[in-house]
PDB file of C-alpha atoms in Angstrom:
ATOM      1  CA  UNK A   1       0.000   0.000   0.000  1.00 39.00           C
ATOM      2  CA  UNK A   2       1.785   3.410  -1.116  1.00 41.00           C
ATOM      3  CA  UNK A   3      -1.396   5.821  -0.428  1.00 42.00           C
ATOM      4  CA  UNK A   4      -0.160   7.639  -3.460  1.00 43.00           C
ATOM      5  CA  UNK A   5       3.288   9.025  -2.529  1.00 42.00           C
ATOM      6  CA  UNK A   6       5.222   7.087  -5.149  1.00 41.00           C
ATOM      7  CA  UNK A   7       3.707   8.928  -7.837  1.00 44.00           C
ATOM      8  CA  UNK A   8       5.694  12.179  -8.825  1.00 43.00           C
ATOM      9  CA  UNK A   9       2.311  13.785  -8.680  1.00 42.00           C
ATOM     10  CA  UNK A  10       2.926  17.335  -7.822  1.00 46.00           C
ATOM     11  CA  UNK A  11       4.544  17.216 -11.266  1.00 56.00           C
ATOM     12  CA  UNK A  12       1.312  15.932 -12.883  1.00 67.00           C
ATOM     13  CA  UNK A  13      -0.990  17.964 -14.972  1.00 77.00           C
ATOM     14  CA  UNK A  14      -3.575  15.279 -14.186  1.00 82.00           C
ATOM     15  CA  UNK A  15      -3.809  12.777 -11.609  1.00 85.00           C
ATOM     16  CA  UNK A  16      -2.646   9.422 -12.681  1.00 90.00           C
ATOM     17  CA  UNK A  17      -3.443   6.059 -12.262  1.00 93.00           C
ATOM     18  CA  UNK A  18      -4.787   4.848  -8.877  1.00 94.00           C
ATOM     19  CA  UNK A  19      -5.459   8.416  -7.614  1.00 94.00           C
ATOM     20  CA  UNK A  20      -7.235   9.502 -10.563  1.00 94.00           C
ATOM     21  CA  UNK A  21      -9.665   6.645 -10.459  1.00 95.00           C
ATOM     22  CA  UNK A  22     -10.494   7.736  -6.830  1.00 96.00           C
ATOM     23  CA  UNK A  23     -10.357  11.524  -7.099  1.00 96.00           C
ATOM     24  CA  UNK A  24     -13.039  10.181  -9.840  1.00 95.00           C
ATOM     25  CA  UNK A  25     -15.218   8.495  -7.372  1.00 96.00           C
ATOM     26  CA  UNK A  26     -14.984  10.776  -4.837  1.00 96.00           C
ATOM     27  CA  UNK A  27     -16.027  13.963  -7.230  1.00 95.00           C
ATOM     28  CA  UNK A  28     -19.102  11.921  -8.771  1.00 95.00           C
ATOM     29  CA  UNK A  29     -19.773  10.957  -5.475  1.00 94.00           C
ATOM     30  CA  UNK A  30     -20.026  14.587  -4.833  1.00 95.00           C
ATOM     31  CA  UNK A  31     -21.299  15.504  -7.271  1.00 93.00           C
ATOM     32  CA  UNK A  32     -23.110  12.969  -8.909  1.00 92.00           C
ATOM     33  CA  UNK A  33     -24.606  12.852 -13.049  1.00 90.00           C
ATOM     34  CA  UNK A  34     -28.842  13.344 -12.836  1.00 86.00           C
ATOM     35  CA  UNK A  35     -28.249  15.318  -9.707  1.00 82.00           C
ATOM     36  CA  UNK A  36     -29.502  18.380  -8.748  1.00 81.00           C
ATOM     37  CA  UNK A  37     -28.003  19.410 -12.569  1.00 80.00           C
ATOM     38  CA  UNK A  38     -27.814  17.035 -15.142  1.00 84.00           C
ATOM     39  CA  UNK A  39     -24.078  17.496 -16.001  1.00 85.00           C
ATOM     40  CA  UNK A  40     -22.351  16.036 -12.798  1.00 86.00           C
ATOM     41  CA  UNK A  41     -18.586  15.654 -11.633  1.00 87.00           C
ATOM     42  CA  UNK A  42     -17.497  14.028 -14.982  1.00 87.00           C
ATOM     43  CA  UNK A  43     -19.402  16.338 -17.274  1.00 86.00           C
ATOM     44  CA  UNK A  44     -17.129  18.835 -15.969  1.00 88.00           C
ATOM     45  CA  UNK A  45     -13.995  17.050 -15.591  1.00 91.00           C
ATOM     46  CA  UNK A  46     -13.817  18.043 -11.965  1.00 92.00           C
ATOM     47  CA  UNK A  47     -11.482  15.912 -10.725  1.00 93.00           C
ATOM     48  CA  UNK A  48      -8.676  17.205 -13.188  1.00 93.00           C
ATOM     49  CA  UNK A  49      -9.880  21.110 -12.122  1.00 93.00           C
ATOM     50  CA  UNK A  50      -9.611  20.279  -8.535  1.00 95.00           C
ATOM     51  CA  UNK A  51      -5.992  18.337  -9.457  1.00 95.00           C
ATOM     52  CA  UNK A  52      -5.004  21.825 -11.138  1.00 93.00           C
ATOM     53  CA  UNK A  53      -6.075  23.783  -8.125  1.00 93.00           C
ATOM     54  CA  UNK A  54      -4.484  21.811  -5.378  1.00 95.00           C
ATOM     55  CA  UNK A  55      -1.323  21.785  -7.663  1.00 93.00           C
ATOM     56  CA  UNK A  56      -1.103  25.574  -7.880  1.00 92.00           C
ATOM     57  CA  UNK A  57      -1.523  25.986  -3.621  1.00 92.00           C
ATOM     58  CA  UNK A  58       1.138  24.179  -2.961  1.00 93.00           C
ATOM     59  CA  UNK A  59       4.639  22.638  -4.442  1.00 93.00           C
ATOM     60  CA  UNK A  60       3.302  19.704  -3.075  1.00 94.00           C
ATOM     61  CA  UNK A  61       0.076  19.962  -3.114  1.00 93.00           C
ATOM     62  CA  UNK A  62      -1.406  17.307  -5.466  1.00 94.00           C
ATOM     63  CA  UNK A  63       1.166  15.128  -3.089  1.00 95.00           C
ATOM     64  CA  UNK A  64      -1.406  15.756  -0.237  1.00 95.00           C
ATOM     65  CA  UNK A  65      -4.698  15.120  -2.280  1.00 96.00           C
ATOM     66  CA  UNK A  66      -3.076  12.066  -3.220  1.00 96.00           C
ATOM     67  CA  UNK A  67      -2.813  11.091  -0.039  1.00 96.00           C
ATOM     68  CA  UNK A  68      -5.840  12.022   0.716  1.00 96.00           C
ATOM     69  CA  UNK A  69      -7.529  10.520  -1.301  1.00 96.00           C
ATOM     70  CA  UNK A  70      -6.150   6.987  -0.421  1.00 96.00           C
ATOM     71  CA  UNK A  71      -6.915   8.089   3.293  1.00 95.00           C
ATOM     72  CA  UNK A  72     -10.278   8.295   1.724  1.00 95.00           C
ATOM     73  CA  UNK A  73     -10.488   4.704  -0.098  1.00 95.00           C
ATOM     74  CA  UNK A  74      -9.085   3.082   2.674  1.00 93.00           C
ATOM     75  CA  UNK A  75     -11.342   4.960   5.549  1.00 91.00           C
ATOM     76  CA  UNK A  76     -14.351   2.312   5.802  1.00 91.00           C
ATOM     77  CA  UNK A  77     -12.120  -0.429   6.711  1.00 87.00           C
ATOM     78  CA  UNK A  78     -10.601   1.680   9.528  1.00 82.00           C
ATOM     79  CA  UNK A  79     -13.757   3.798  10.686  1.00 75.00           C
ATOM     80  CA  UNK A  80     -16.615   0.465   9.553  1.00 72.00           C
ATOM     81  CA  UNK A  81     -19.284  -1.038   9.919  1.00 75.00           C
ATOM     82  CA  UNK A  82     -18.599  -2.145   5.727  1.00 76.00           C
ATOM     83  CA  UNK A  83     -15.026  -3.454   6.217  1.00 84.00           C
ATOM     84  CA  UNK A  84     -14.445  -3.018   2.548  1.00 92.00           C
ATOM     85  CA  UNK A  85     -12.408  -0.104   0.267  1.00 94.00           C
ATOM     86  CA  UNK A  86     -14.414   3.211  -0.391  1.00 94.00           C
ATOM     87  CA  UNK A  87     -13.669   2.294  -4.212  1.00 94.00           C
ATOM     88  CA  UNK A  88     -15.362  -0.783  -3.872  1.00 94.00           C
ATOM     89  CA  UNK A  89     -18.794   0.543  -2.297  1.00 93.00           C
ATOM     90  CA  UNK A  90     -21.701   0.868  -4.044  1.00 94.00           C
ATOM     91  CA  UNK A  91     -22.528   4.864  -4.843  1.00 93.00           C
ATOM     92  CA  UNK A  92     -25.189   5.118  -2.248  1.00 93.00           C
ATOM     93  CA  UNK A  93     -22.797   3.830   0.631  1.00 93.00           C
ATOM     94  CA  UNK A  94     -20.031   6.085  -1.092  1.00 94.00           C
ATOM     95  CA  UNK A  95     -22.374   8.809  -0.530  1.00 94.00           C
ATOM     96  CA  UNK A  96     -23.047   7.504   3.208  1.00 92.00           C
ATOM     97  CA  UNK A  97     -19.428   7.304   3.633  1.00 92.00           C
ATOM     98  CA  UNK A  98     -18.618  10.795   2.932  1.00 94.00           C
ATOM     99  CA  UNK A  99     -21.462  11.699   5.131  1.00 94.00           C
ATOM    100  CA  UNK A 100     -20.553  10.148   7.888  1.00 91.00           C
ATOM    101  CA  UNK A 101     -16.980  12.187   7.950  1.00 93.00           C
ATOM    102  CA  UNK A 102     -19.366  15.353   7.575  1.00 94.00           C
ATOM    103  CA  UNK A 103     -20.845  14.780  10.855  1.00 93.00           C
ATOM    104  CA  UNK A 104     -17.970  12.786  11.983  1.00 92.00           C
ATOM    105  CA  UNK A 105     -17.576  13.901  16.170  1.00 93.00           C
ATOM    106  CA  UNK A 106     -13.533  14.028  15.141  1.00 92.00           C
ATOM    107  CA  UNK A 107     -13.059  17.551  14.033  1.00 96.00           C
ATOM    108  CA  UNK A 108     -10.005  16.723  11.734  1.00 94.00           C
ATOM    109  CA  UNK A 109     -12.433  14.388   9.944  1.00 92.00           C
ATOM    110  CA  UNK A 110     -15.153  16.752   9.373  1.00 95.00           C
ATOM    111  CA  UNK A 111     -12.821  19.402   8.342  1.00 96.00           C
ATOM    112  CA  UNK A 112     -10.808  17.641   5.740  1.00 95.00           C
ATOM    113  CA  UNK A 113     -14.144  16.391   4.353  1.00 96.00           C
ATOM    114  CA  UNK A 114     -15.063  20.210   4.332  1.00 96.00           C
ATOM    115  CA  UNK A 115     -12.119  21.541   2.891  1.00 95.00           C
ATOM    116  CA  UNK A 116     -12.494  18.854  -0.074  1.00 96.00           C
ATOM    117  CA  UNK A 117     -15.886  19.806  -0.780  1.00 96.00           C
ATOM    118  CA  UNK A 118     -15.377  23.142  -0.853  1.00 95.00           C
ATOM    119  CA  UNK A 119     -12.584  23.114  -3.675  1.00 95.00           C
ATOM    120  CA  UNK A 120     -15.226  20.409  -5.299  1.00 95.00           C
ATOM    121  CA  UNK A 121     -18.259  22.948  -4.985  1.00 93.00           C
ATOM    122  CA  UNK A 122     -16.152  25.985  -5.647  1.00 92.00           C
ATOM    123  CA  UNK A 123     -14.786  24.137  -9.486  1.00 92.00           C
ATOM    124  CA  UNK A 124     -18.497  22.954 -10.313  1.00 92.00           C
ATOM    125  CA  UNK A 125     -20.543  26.272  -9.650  1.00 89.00           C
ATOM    126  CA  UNK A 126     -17.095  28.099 -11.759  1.00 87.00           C
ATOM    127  CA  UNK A 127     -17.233  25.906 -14.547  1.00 87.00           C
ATOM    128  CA  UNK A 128     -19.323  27.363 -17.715  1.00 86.00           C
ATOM    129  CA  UNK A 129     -21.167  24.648 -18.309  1.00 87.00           C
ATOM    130  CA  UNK A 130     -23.025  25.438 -14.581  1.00 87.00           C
ATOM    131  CA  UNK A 131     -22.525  29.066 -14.738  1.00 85.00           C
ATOM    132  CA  UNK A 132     -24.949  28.726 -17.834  1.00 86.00           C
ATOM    133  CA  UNK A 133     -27.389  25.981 -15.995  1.00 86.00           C
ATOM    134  CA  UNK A 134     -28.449  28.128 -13.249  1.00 85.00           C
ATOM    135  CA  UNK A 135     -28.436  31.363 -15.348  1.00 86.00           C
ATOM    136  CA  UNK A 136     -25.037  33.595 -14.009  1.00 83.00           C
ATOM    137  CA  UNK A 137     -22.917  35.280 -16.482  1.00 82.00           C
ATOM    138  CA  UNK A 138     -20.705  36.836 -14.157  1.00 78.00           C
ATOM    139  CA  UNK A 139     -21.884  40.127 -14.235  1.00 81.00           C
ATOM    140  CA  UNK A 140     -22.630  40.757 -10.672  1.00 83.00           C
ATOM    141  CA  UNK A 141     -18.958  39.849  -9.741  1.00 80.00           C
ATOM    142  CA  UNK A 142     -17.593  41.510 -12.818  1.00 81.00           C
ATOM    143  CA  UNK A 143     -19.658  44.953 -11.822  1.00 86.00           C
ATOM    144  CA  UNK A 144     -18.079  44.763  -8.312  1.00 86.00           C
ATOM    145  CA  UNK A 145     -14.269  44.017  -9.192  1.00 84.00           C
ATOM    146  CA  UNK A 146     -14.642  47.525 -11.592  1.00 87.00           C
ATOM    147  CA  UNK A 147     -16.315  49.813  -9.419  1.00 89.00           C
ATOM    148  CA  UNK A 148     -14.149  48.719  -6.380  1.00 87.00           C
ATOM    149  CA  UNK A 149     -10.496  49.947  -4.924  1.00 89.00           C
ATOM    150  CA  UNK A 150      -8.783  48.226  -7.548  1.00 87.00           C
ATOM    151  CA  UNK A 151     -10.391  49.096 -10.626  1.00 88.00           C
ATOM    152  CA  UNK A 152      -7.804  49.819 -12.893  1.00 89.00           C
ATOM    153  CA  UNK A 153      -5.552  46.834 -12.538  1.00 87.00           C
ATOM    154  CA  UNK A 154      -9.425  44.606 -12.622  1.00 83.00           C
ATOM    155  CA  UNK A 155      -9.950  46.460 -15.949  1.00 85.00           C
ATOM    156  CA  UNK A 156      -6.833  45.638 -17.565  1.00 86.00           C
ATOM    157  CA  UNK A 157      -7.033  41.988 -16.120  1.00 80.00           C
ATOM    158  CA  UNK A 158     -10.746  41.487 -17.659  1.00 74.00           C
ATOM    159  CA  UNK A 159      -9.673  43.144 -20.629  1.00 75.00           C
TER     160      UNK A 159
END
């Protein structure tokens, strides 16, 4: 068991491998296809946006989703009652899984969950595809950023 760490992923444009397959499940499991929007994690590619974004935090950053996501797959057998792989549960207990570290009573739990999610949320609601589902074109933010402090360098940015 290498949770990950072999992999020169903080190199990586994508993840590879075994951690793509289960930054995959983990994405679709929060976000999942015929949701509350039809497009869902994979529509989206989320798990390669969410790669990209933990890659640009950190030197090492895609070296501690990696990680984490093996923490992830391997969780159930540590924290039960199924003694069996995250990757190898069926998407409802997937989705019971990840619930259960929401409302975990260990803090560290429910905040790496958290943290997670939000990056997730953040790169679905961003991506275009979304922006158009639920009717934002960016305008409110885009109205903001110009009449604020920082104008000027917004404008040329935008431009």
């Amino acid at each position: 068991v290498t949770m990950g760490l072999s992999e020169p992923s903080s190199r990586q444009a994508s993840p590879q491998g075994r951690t793509a397959e289960l930054l995959r499940l983990i994405t679709d499991t929060m976000v999942p296809t015929g949701g509350p929007f039809e497009q869902g994690a994979s529509a989206v590619r989320l798990d390669e946006a969410v790669w990209r974004y933990f890659g640009q935090l950190h030197p090492l950053g895609t070296v501690g989703l990696s990680f984490l996501v093996h923490t992830i797959d391997f969780a159930p057998l540590l924290f039960g009652p199924l003694r069996r792989r995250f990757s190898d549960l069926s998407a409802a207990q997937r989705e019971l899984h990840l619930d259960g570290w929401e409302n975990s009573r260990l803090a560290l739990r429910r905040q790496v969950i958290r943290g997670l999610k939000l990056a997730v949320m953040l790169h679905f609601y961003d991506s275009p595809q979304i922006c158009a589902a639920i009717g934002y074109d960016g305008s409110y933010l885009r109205d903001k950023l110009l009449a604020g402090p920082n104008a000027a360098s917004h404008r040329a940015r935008l431009a």
